[in-house]
Amino acid sequence: MTAKIIDGKAIAAQVRMRVKERARELFERSGKKTRLAVVMAGDNPASEIYVRNKIKACEEAGIESQSFRLSADASEQKIIELVDKLDSDNLTHGILVQLPLPTGINERRVLERISPRKDVDGFHAVNAGNLMLGNDCLAACTPQGCIELIRSTGINIEGKNAVVVGRSNIVGKPMAMLLLQNNATVTIAHSKTENLASITSRADILVAAVGKKEFITGDMIKPGAVVIDVGMNRHDGKLYGDVKFDEASRVAAFITPVPGGVGPMTIAMLLENTVTAAENA
Ligand code: GUN
């Protein structure tokens, strides 16, 4: 079998069109211009690229963006003061604090200062909790993007065995919750799971989010599976997924490439959360 490639760029472009239309309608209806504030501290090169891409994507979707740069030695207090200021600004609908923050800053304390209704990353404990309860909320962007990619294959998620490899607060845990909401039978595995291959090889839907280059090999995949690779592992200037693509694509029915799979979806879903936040404001 040769897997069909899930084109994240094309699917993200559709989401961005849909968002642009919603932002335009909101403006026509209420005069409200959707606005995202992006806060970055320090000079992490990967974060620089992510933030630049997010700002550019906002522009293209007709969303206003403001970016705030703080130095690497900015105190936690200073970051929190900025977040508080943006939080009380009625013209700002979404606030994104780019992670990681410099060492010594308590990320959790900073993230919890963002009002849940402006938390377009879906990282606030209230949003994470509401996601678990199945309530309406701003859910984490990357897992939402993965759901869109799975749906694009036309397979019905309901009743399928879904295995998520990785248990981070940003991807693994919310991913499992969204799959559960879609009535999949969900297993969360991780780097310490014993006999991992015996679990992944039962997955109709496999989401790899462990952050280890080419960790999932072809023999760990069920023939005909949908494989979603969240990995972004840089090695010798090249980007690698968590899945060994060549091997996996000979076994799976559908697979996302790295780059060009999940990556573009994260930004698209951020835009969608931002327009949702503006509509709700
Ligand atoms: N750092 C890496 N990915 C993300 C993300 O999705 N959101 C934020 N805020 N920081 C990140």
mmCIF file of C-alpha atoms and ligand atoms in Angstrom:
data_model
loop_
_atom_site.group_PDB
_atom_site.id
_atom_site.type_symbol
_atom_site.label_atom_id
_atom_site.label_comp_id
_atom_site.label_asym_id
_atom_site.label_seq_id
_atom_site.Cartn_x
_atom_site.Cartn_y
_atom_site.Cartn_z
ATOM 1 C CA MET A 1 0.000 0.000 0.000
ATOM 2 C CA THR A 2 1.136 3.553 -0.679
ATOM 3 C CA ALA A 3 -0.453 6.058 1.655
ATOM 4 C CA LYS A 4 -2.280 9.108 0.396
ATOM 5 C CA ILE A 5 -0.563 12.271 1.593
ATOM 6 C CA ILE A 6 -2.779 14.540 3.676
ATOM 7 C CA ASP A 7 -2.047 18.033 2.372
ATOM 8 C CA GLY A 8 -2.025 20.213 5.479
ATOM 9 C CA LYS A 9 -1.204 23.326 3.505
ATOM 10 C CA ALA A 10 -4.270 22.984 1.293
ATOM 11 C CA ILE A 11 -6.600 22.140 4.175
ATOM 12 C CA ALA A 12 -5.206 25.015 6.242
ATOM 13 C CA ALA A 13 -5.856 27.349 3.300
ATOM 14 C CA GLN A 14 -9.537 26.317 3.348
ATOM 15 C CA VAL A 15 -9.783 26.987 7.093
ATOM 16 C CA ARG A 16 -8.129 30.386 6.639
ATOM 17 C CA MET A 17 -10.639 31.329 3.934
ATOM 18 C CA ARG A 18 -13.494 30.363 6.256
ATOM 19 C CA VAL A 19 -11.925 32.475 9.034
ATOM 20 C CA LYS A 20 -11.437 35.452 6.737
ATOM 21 C CA GLU A 21 -15.111 35.315 5.817
ATOM 22 C CA ARG A 22 -16.171 35.176 9.484
ATOM 23 C CA ALA A 23 -13.917 38.121 10.388
ATOM 24 C CA ARG A 24 -15.346 40.115 7.488
ATOM 25 C CA GLU A 25 -18.953 39.292 8.443
ATOM 26 C CA LEU A 26 -18.272 40.226 12.066
ATOM 27 C CA PHE A 27 -16.872 43.573 10.994
ATOM 28 C CA GLU A 28 -19.829 44.279 8.717
ATOM 29 C CA ARG A 29 -22.333 43.279 11.373
ATOM 30 C CA SER A 30 -20.784 45.053 14.357
ATOM 31 C CA GLY A 31 -17.855 47.197 13.213
ATOM 32 C CA LYS A 32 -15.654 44.965 15.354
ATOM 33 C CA LYS A 33 -12.143 44.342 14.019
ATOM 34 C CA THR A 34 -10.810 41.021 15.241
ATOM 35 C CA ARG A 35 -7.513 41.583 17.011
ATOM 36 C CA LEU A 36 -4.804 39.235 18.306
ATOM 37 C CA ALA A 37 -1.974 40.274 20.626
ATOM 38 C CA VAL A 38 1.189 38.163 20.499
ATOM 39 C CA VAL A 39 3.643 38.345 23.383
ATOM 40 C CA MET A 40 7.162 37.018 23.054
ATOM 41 C CA ALA A 41 10.024 37.203 25.536
ATOM 42 C CA GLY A 42 13.636 36.444 24.699
ATOM 43 C CA ASP A 43 15.077 35.485 21.347
ATOM 44 C CA ASN A 44 14.359 31.832 20.719
ATOM 45 C CA PRO A 45 14.991 31.426 16.949
ATOM 46 C CA ALA A 46 12.180 28.875 16.444
ATOM 47 C CA SER A 47 9.734 31.164 18.282
ATOM 48 C CA GLU A 48 10.789 34.062 16.049
ATOM 49 C CA ILE A 49 9.762 32.073 12.974
ATOM 50 C CA TYR A 50 6.479 30.871 14.521
ATOM 51 C CA VAL A 51 5.522 34.387 15.616
ATOM 52 C CA ARG A 52 6.373 35.883 12.233
ATOM 53 C CA ASN A 53 4.200 33.248 10.527
ATOM 54 C CA LYS A 54 1.317 33.871 12.918
ATOM 55 C CA ILE A 55 1.397 37.630 12.319
ATOM 56 C CA LYS A 56 1.529 37.138 8.556
ATOM 57 C CA ALA A 57 -1.380 34.695 8.671
ATOM 58 C CA CYS A 58 -3.449 37.220 10.665
ATOM 59 C CA GLU A 59 -2.837 39.859 8.019
ATOM 60 C CA GLU A 60 -3.992 37.545 5.246
ATOM 61 C CA ALA A 61 -7.165 36.664 7.157
ATOM 62 C CA GLY A 62 -8.086 40.275 7.848
ATOM 63 C CA ILE A 63 -7.255 39.943 11.553
ATOM 64 C CA GLU A 64 -5.391 42.802 13.203
ATOM 65 C CA SER A 65 -2.334 41.769 15.155
ATOM 66 C CA GLN A 66 -0.059 43.491 17.602
ATOM 67 C CA SER A 67 3.197 41.962 18.673
ATOM 68 C CA PHE A 68 4.981 42.727 21.926
ATOM 69 C CA ARG A 69 8.639 41.876 22.368
ATOM 70 C CA LEU A 70 10.230 41.670 25.783
ATOM 71 C CA SER A 71 13.890 41.015 26.437
ATOM 72 C CA ALA A 72 15.187 37.638 27.640
ATOM 73 C CA ASP A 73 15.771 39.112 31.109
ATOM 74 C CA ALA A 74 12.250 40.538 31.473
ATOM 75 C CA SER A 75 10.828 39.675 34.887
ATOM 76 C CA GLU A 76 7.748 37.537 35.358
ATOM 77 C CA GLN A 77 6.092 40.590 36.885
ATOM 78 C CA LYS A 78 6.722 42.605 33.744
ATOM 79 C CA ILE A 79 5.250 39.903 31.502
ATOM 80 C CA ILE A 80 2.226 39.603 33.769
ATOM 81 C CA GLU A 81 1.688 43.371 33.740
ATOM 82 C CA LEU A 82 1.626 43.315 29.937
ATOM 83 C CA VAL A 83 -0.805 40.377 29.883
ATOM 84 C CA ASP A 84 -3.070 42.186 32.384
ATOM 85 C CA LYS A 85 -3.041 45.328 30.247
ATOM 86 C CA LEU A 86 -3.990 43.390 27.100
ATOM 87 C CA ASP A 87 -6.567 41.432 29.024
ATOM 88 C CA SER A 88 -8.413 44.574 30.076
ATOM 89 C CA ASP A 89 -8.228 46.099 26.572
ATOM 90 C CA ASN A 90 -11.633 45.680 24.906
ATOM 91 C CA LEU A 91 -10.151 46.004 21.417
ATOM 92 C CA THR A 92 -7.973 42.916 21.931
ATOM 93 C CA HIS A 93 -9.901 39.662 21.525
ATOM 94 C CA GLY A 94 -7.126 37.099 21.654
ATOM 95 C CA ILE A 95 -3.856 36.934 23.609
ATOM 96 C CA LEU A 96 -1.089 34.521 22.738
ATOM 97 C CA VAL A 97 2.043 34.196 24.855
ATOM 98 C CA GLN A 98 4.619 32.392 22.760
ATOM 99 C CA LEU A 99 6.275 29.493 24.590
ATOM 100 C CA PRO A 100 8.824 28.723 25.790
ATOM 101 C CA LEU A 101 9.316 31.735 28.064
ATOM 102 C CA PRO A 102 12.867 32.407 29.304
ATOM 103 C CA THR A 103 14.131 30.169 32.120
ATOM 104 C CA GLY A 104 13.077 31.299 35.557
ATOM 105 C CA ILE A 105 9.624 32.436 34.389
ATOM 106 C CA ASN A 106 6.736 30.350 35.626
ATOM 107 C CA GLU A 107 4.813 29.721 32.386
ATOM 108 C CA ARG A 108 1.751 28.386 34.152
ATOM 109 C CA ARG A 109 1.415 31.537 36.267
ATOM 110 C CA VAL A 110 1.659 33.706 33.138
ATOM 111 C CA LEU A 111 -0.838 31.638 31.130
ATOM 112 C CA GLU A 112 -3.367 31.667 33.957
ATOM 113 C CA ARG A 113 -3.437 35.509 33.844
ATOM 114 C CA ILE A 114 -5.068 35.434 30.404
ATOM 115 C CA SER A 115 -8.872 35.433 30.637
ATOM 116 C CA PRO A 116 -10.175 32.094 29.365
ATOM 117 C CA ARG A 117 -12.288 33.966 26.777
ATOM 118 C CA LYS A 118 -9.118 35.524 25.282
ATOM 119 C CA ASP A 119 -6.984 32.397 25.613
ATOM 120 C CA VAL A 120 -6.774 31.549 21.897
ATOM 121 C CA ASP A 121 -4.115 28.887 22.529
ATOM 122 C CA GLY A 122 -6.547 27.009 24.765
ATOM 123 C CA PHE A 123 -3.847 26.586 27.409
ATOM 124 C CA HIS A 124 -5.713 28.077 30.407
ATOM 125 C CA ALA A 125 -6.792 25.578 33.066
ATOM 126 C CA VAL A 126 -10.427 26.655 32.589
ATOM 127 C CA ASN A 127 -10.306 25.901 28.849
ATOM 128 C CA ALA A 128 -8.448 22.625 29.436
ATOM 129 C CA GLY A 129 -11.035 21.680 32.078
ATOM 130 C CA ASN A 130 -13.975 22.622 29.864
ATOM 131 C CA LEU A 131 -12.503 20.574 27.044
ATOM 132 C CA MET A 132 -12.406 17.597 29.364
ATOM 133 C CA LEU A 133 -16.022 18.185 30.394
ATOM 134 C CA GLY A 134 -17.105 18.496 26.770
ATOM 135 C CA ASN A 135 -18.200 22.135 27.259
ATOM 136 C CA ASP A 136 -17.887 24.844 24.638
ATOM 137 C CA CYS A 137 -14.386 26.320 24.958
ATOM 138 C CA LEU A 138 -11.321 27.532 23.119
ATOM 139 C CA ALA A 139 -9.458 24.249 22.584
ATOM 140 C CA ALA A 140 -5.738 23.857 21.859
ATOM 141 C CA CYS A 141 -4.934 24.628 18.220
ATOM 142 C CA THR A 142 -2.696 21.741 17.159
ATOM 143 C CA PRO A 143 -5.119 18.999 18.289
ATOM 144 C CA GLN A 144 -8.026 20.835 16.608
ATOM 145 C CA GLY A 145 -5.946 20.949 13.445
ATOM 146 C CA CYS A 146 -5.266 17.199 13.693
ATOM 147 C CA ILE A 147 -9.012 16.518 13.912
ATOM 148 C CA GLU A 148 -9.558 18.550 10.727
ATOM 149 C CA LEU A 149 -6.830 16.531 8.995
ATOM 150 C CA ILE A 150 -8.353 13.214 10.104
ATOM 151 C CA ARG A 151 -11.807 14.350 8.927
ATOM 152 C CA SER A 152 -10.363 15.346 5.559
ATOM 153 C CA THR A 153 -9.642 11.676 4.833
ATOM 154 C CA GLY A 154 -13.357 10.925 4.912
ATOM 155 C CA ILE A 155 -12.979 8.215 7.552
ATOM 156 C CA ASN A 156 -15.498 8.230 10.372
ATOM 157 C CA ILE A 157 -13.708 8.713 13.727
ATOM 158 C CA GLU A 158 -16.562 7.180 15.716
ATOM 159 C CA GLY A 159 -15.754 3.769 17.142
ATOM 160 C CA LYS A 160 -12.197 3.688 15.795
ATOM 161 C CA ASN A 161 -9.158 2.764 17.855
ATOM 162 C CA ALA A 162 -7.192 5.983 18.212
ATOM 163 C CA VAL A 163 -3.755 5.960 19.799
ATOM 164 C CA VAL A 164 -2.035 9.179 20.822
ATOM 165 C CA VAL A 165 1.681 8.825 21.491
ATOM 166 C CA GLY A 166 2.618 11.731 23.765
ATOM 167 C CA ARG A 167 0.951 13.239 26.812
ATOM 168 C CA SER A 168 1.867 16.923 26.770
ATOM 169 C CA ASN A 169 -0.614 19.537 27.953
ATOM 170 C CA ILE A 170 -0.338 21.280 24.577
ATOM 171 C CA VAL A 171 -0.906 18.314 22.260
ATOM 172 C CA GLY A 172 -1.232 14.802 23.707
ATOM 173 C CA LYS A 173 -3.828 15.359 26.417
ATOM 174 C CA PRO A 174 -6.151 17.733 24.503
ATOM 175 C CA MET A 175 -5.783 15.493 21.415
ATOM 176 C CA ALA A 176 -7.058 12.526 23.387
ATOM 177 C CA MET A 177 -10.011 14.594 24.669
ATOM 178 C CA LEU A 178 -11.025 15.726 21.166
ATOM 179 C CA LEU A 179 -10.816 12.165 19.814
ATOM 180 C CA LEU A 180 -12.955 10.999 22.730
ATOM 181 C CA GLN A 181 -15.514 13.734 21.973
ATOM 182 C CA ASN A 182 -15.625 12.303 18.462
ATOM 183 C CA ASN A 183 -16.432 8.872 19.956
ATOM 184 C CA ALA A 184 -13.115 7.194 19.217
ATOM 185 C CA THR A 185 -11.770 4.563 21.598
ATOM 186 C CA VAL A 186 -8.710 6.378 22.853
ATOM 187 C CA THR A 187 -5.401 5.155 24.243
ATOM 188 C CA ILE A 188 -2.702 7.545 25.411
ATOM 189 C CA ALA A 189 0.789 6.080 25.158
ATOM 190 C CA HIS A 190 4.087 7.856 25.790
ATOM 191 C CA SER A 191 7.830 7.487 25.905
ATOM 192 C CA LYS A 192 7.657 5.210 28.962
ATOM 193 C CA THR A 193 4.940 2.905 27.621
ATOM 194 C CA GLU A 194 6.020 -0.742 27.649
ATOM 195 C CA ASN A 195 5.589 -2.696 24.458
ATOM 196 C CA LEU A 196 4.564 0.417 22.552
ATOM 197 C CA ALA A 197 4.453 -1.337 19.166
ATOM 198 C CA SER A 198 1.757 -3.733 20.388
ATOM 199 C CA ILE A 199 -0.427 -0.706 21.155
ATOM 200 C CA THR A 200 0.327 1.468 18.110
ATOM 201 C CA SER A 201 -0.169 -1.483 15.758
ATOM 202 C CA ARG A 202 -3.827 -1.658 16.816
ATOM 203 C CA ALA A 203 -4.453 2.011 15.972
ATOM 204 C CA ASP A 204 -6.829 2.881 13.129
ATOM 205 C CA ILE A 205 -5.839 6.472 13.875
ATOM 206 C CA LEU A 206 -2.318 7.105 15.136
ATOM 207 C CA VAL A 207 -1.260 10.549 16.351
ATOM 208 C CA ALA A 208 2.472 10.836 17.009
ATOM 209 C CA ALA A 209 3.371 13.672 19.360
ATOM 210 C CA VAL A 210 6.373 12.459 21.344
ATOM 211 C CA GLY A 211 8.959 14.904 20.042
ATOM 212 C CA LYS A 212 11.468 12.200 19.053
ATOM 213 C CA LYS A 213 12.800 12.059 15.507
ATOM 214 C CA GLU A 214 11.411 9.094 13.502
ATOM 215 C CA PHE A 215 10.381 7.309 16.698
ATOM 216 C CA ILE A 216 7.443 5.526 15.045
ATOM 217 C CA THR A 217 8.642 3.002 12.476
ATOM 218 C CA GLY A 218 6.689 1.202 9.761
ATOM 219 C CA ASP A 219 6.383 -2.050 11.735
ATOM 220 C CA MET A 220 4.523 -0.177 14.498
ATOM 221 C CA ILE A 221 1.683 0.854 12.189
ATOM 222 C CA LYS A 222 -1.531 -0.996 11.367
ATOM 223 C CA PRO A 223 -2.019 -1.499 7.617
ATOM 224 C CA GLY A 224 -4.570 1.039 6.390
ATOM 225 C CA ALA A 225 -4.210 3.397 9.370
ATOM 226 C CA VAL A 226 -4.469 7.196 9.340
ATOM 227 C CA VAL A 227 -1.143 8.546 10.620
ATOM 228 C CA ILE A 228 -0.894 12.111 11.911
ATOM 229 C CA ASP A 229 2.649 13.268 12.626
ATOM 230 C CA VAL A 230 2.888 16.230 15.009
ATOM 231 C CA GLY A 231 6.675 16.002 15.348
ATOM 232 C CA MET A 232 8.942 18.935 14.466
ATOM 233 C CA ASN A 233 12.436 17.696 15.203
ATOM 234 C CA ARG A 234 15.298 19.729 13.822
ATOM 235 C CA HIS A 235 18.439 17.760 12.983
ATOM 236 C CA ASP A 236 21.375 19.047 10.902
ATOM 237 C CA GLY A 237 19.242 21.867 9.558
ATOM 238 C CA LYS A 238 16.480 19.549 8.395
ATOM 239 C CA LEU A 239 13.018 19.024 9.857
ATOM 240 C CA TYR A 240 11.935 15.491 10.824
ATOM 241 C CA GLY A 241 8.654 14.158 12.134
ATOM 242 C CA ASP A 242 8.069 11.655 14.908
ATOM 243 C CA VAL A 243 7.240 9.092 12.218
ATOM 244 C CA LYS A 244 9.666 7.407 9.839
ATOM 245 C CA PHE A 245 7.843 8.644 6.771
ATOM 246 C CA ASP A 246 9.148 6.320 4.038
ATOM 247 C CA GLU A 247 8.396 3.170 5.994
ATOM 248 C CA ALA A 248 5.095 4.407 7.360
ATOM 249 C CA SER A 249 3.773 5.500 3.987
ATOM 250 C CA ARG A 250 4.156 1.931 2.705
ATOM 251 C CA VAL A 251 1.791 0.683 5.433
ATOM 252 C CA ALA A 252 -0.683 3.467 6.222
ATOM 253 C CA ALA A 253 -3.661 4.532 4.081
ATOM 254 C CA PHE A 254 -3.218 8.230 4.892
ATOM 255 C CA ILE A 255 -0.263 10.120 6.318
ATOM 256 C CA THR A 256 0.742 13.720 7.006
ATOM 257 C CA PRO A 257 4.136 14.909 5.771
ATOM 258 C CA VAL A 258 6.599 16.974 7.826
ATOM 259 C CA PRO A 259 6.704 19.810 6.948
ATOM 260 C CA GLY A 260 3.373 20.597 5.298
ATOM 261 C CA GLY A 261 1.067 18.485 7.449
ATOM 262 C CA VAL A 262 0.117 19.490 10.978
ATOM 263 C CA GLY A 263 2.246 22.674 11.100
ATOM 264 C CA PRO A 264 0.092 24.858 8.834
ATOM 265 C CA MET A 265 -3.048 23.659 10.659
ATOM 266 C CA THR A 266 -1.888 24.978 14.045
ATOM 267 C CA ILE A 267 -1.826 28.520 12.691
ATOM 268 C CA ALA A 268 -5.126 28.118 10.866
ATOM 269 C CA MET A 269 -6.854 26.945 14.051
ATOM 270 C CA LEU A 270 -5.284 29.825 15.996
ATOM 271 C CA LEU A 271 -6.955 32.216 13.558
ATOM 272 C CA GLU A 272 -10.219 30.344 13.973
ATOM 273 C CA ASN A 273 -10.021 30.551 17.779
ATOM 274 C CA THR A 274 -9.268 34.268 17.482
ATOM 275 C CA VAL A 275 -12.326 35.035 15.373
ATOM 276 C CA THR A 276 -14.429 32.868 17.724
ATOM 277 C CA ALA A 277 -13.125 34.917 20.671
ATOM 278 C CA ALA A 278 -14.008 38.138 18.854
ATOM 279 C CA GLU A 279 -17.509 36.885 18.013
ATOM 280 C CA ASN A 280 -18.031 35.918 21.662
ATOM 281 C CA ALA A 281 -16.702 39.235 23.024
HETATM 282 N N1 GUN B 1 5.355 27.214 21.218
HETATM 283 C C1 GUN B 1 5.325 26.129 20.388
HETATM 284 N N2 GUN B 1 4.069 25.914 19.951
HETATM 285 C C2 GUN B 1 3.288 26.867 20.516
HETATM 286 C C3 GUN B 1 1.906 27.171 20.424
HETATM 287 O O1 GUN B 1 1.109 26.505 19.750
HETATM 288 N N3 GUN B 1 1.500 28.250 21.142
HETATM 289 C C4 GUN B 1 2.346 28.992 21.896
HETATM 290 N N4 GUN B 1 1.849 30.013 22.567
HETATM 291 N N5 GUN B 1 3.635 28.737 22.004
HETATM 292 C C5 GUN B 1 4.098 27.682 21.306
#
